[in-house]
Coordinates of C-alpha atoms in Angstrom, one line a residue:
M222 CA 101.7 92.7 83.0
S223 CA 101.2 89.8 85.3
T224 CA 98.3 89.5 87.7
A225 CA 100.5 90.4 90.7
Q226 CA 101.8 93.5 88.9
G227 CA 98.3 94.4 87.8
A228 CA 97.2 94.2 91.4
V229 CA 100.0 96.5 92.4
S230 CA 99.2 99.0 89.7
R231 CA 95.5 98.9 90.7
Y232 CA 96.4 99.4 94.4
L233 CA 98.5 102.4 93.5
D234 CA 95.7 103.9 91.3
E235 CA 93.1 103.4 94.1
L236 CA 95.4 104.7 96.8
Q237 CA 95.7 107.9 94.8
A238 CA 92.0 108.2 93.9
E239 CA 90.5 107.1 97.2
G240 CA 93.2 107.9 99.6
G241 CA 94.6 111.1 98.2
L242 CA 98.1 109.6 98.3
K243 CA 100.7 110.8 95.8
G244 CA 103.6 108.8 94.4
T245 CA 105.8 110.6 97.0
D246 CA 103.6 109.4 99.8
I247 CA 103.8 105.8 98.6
A248 CA 107.6 106.2 98.2
N249 CA 107.9 107.5 101.8
I250 CA 105.8 104.8 103.4
T251 CA 107.6 102.0 101.5
E252 CA 111.0 103.7 101.9
V253 CA 111.8 103.6 98.2
S254 CA 112.3 106.3 95.5
K255 CA 109.4 107.9 93.7
A256 CA 110.9 106.5 90.5
T257 CA 110.6 103.0 92.0
V258 CA 106.9 103.6 92.7
S259 CA 106.5 104.6 89.0
R260 CA 108.2 101.4 87.9
W261 CA 105.8 99.4 90.1
K262 CA 102.9 101.2 88.6
S263 CA 104.1 100.5 85.0
G264 CA 104.8 96.9 85.9
T265 CA 108.5 97.3 85.0
I266 CA 109.5 95.9 88.4
K267 CA 107.7 94.2 91.3
P268 CA 107.8 95.4 94.9
H269 CA 109.8 93.3 97.4
P270 CA 107.4 91.2 99.5
R271 CA 107.7 93.5 102.5
N272 CA 106.6 96.5 100.4
E273 CA 103.8 94.4 98.8
L274 CA 102.5 93.8 102.4
I275 CA 102.7 97.5 103.2
L276 CA 100.8 98.4 100.0
S277 CA 98.2 95.7 100.7
D278 CA 97.7 96.9 104.3
L279 CA 97.6 100.5 103.2
Y280 CA 95.1 99.6 100.5
Y281 CA 92.9 97.9 103.1
V282 CA 93.1 100.8 105.6
V283 CA 92.3 103.4 102.9
G284 CA 89.3 101.2 101.8
R285 CA 88.0 101.2 105.3
L286 CA 88.5 105.0 105.8
H287 CA 86.9 105.7 102.4
E288 CA 83.5 104.7 104.0
Y289 CA 83.8 107.8 106.2
Y290 CA 86.1 110.3 104.7
S291 CA 87.1 112.0 101.4
A292 CA 90.4 111.4 99.7
D293 CA 92.0 114.5 101.2
E294 CA 90.7 113.7 104.7
I295 CA 92.0 110.2 104.4
R296 CA 95.5 111.4 103.5
S297 CA 95.4 113.8 106.5
W298 CA 94.1 111.1 108.8
L299 CA 96.9 108.8 107.8
Y300 CA 99.6 111.5 108.5
A301 CA 98.0 112.9 111.7
R302 CA 99.2 111.9 115.1
H303 CA 96.4 110.1 116.9
P304 CA 95.7 109.9 120.7
Q305 CA 94.2 106.5 120.1
L306 CA 97.6 105.4 118.6
N307 CA 99.6 106.9 121.5
G308 CA 100.5 109.9 119.5
E309 CA 101.8 107.9 116.6
R310 CA 100.8 108.3 112.9
A311 CA 98.9 105.5 111.1
I312 CA 101.2 105.8 108.1
D313 CA 104.2 105.0 110.4
L314 CA 102.5 102.1 112.0
I315 CA 101.6 100.6 108.7
N316 CA 105.2 100.9 107.6
Q317 CA 106.3 99.1 110.8
G318 CA 104.0 96.2 110.2
R319 CA 101.7 97.4 113.1
T320 CA 98.6 97.8 110.9
I321 CA 96.5 95.8 113.5
E322 CA 96.7 98.8 115.8
V323 CA 95.3 101.1 113.1
L324 CA 92.5 98.6 112.4
K325 CA 91.5 98.6 116.1
V326 CA 91.0 102.3 115.9
L327 CA 88.9 101.8 112.7
D328 CA 86.9 99.2 114.4
R329 CA 86.0 101.8 117.0
L330 CA 85.0 104.2 114.2
D331 CA 82.8 101.4 112.8
N332 CA 81.1 101.3 116.2
E333 CA 80.5 105.0 116.0
V334 CA 83.1 106.0 118.6
F335 CA 84.5 108.7 116.3
V336 CA 88.2 109.4 116.1

């Protein structure tokens, strides 16, 4: 397993453990099959660069949320529609490359303006 594939496998493990995300969740956000996610995890194939970016952003957001919430709460937070995101879901914004909008909400959380 190469370093890049090792990183992907580690990201997937931590997204599951810390973010409560299942293979199906990862497949949905990256718009691939659950089998493809399994192949990423095993190192059989490597994600396309766009999906590597989505996984990296998701990993970072989950890490930030982990400071405040349990894994189940993080999964719910990612899927919930948020007033601070104009009624959009964080998971969709990450998929669309709009992670910065999610991070701005998390910055408010860091400053104790709870969301």
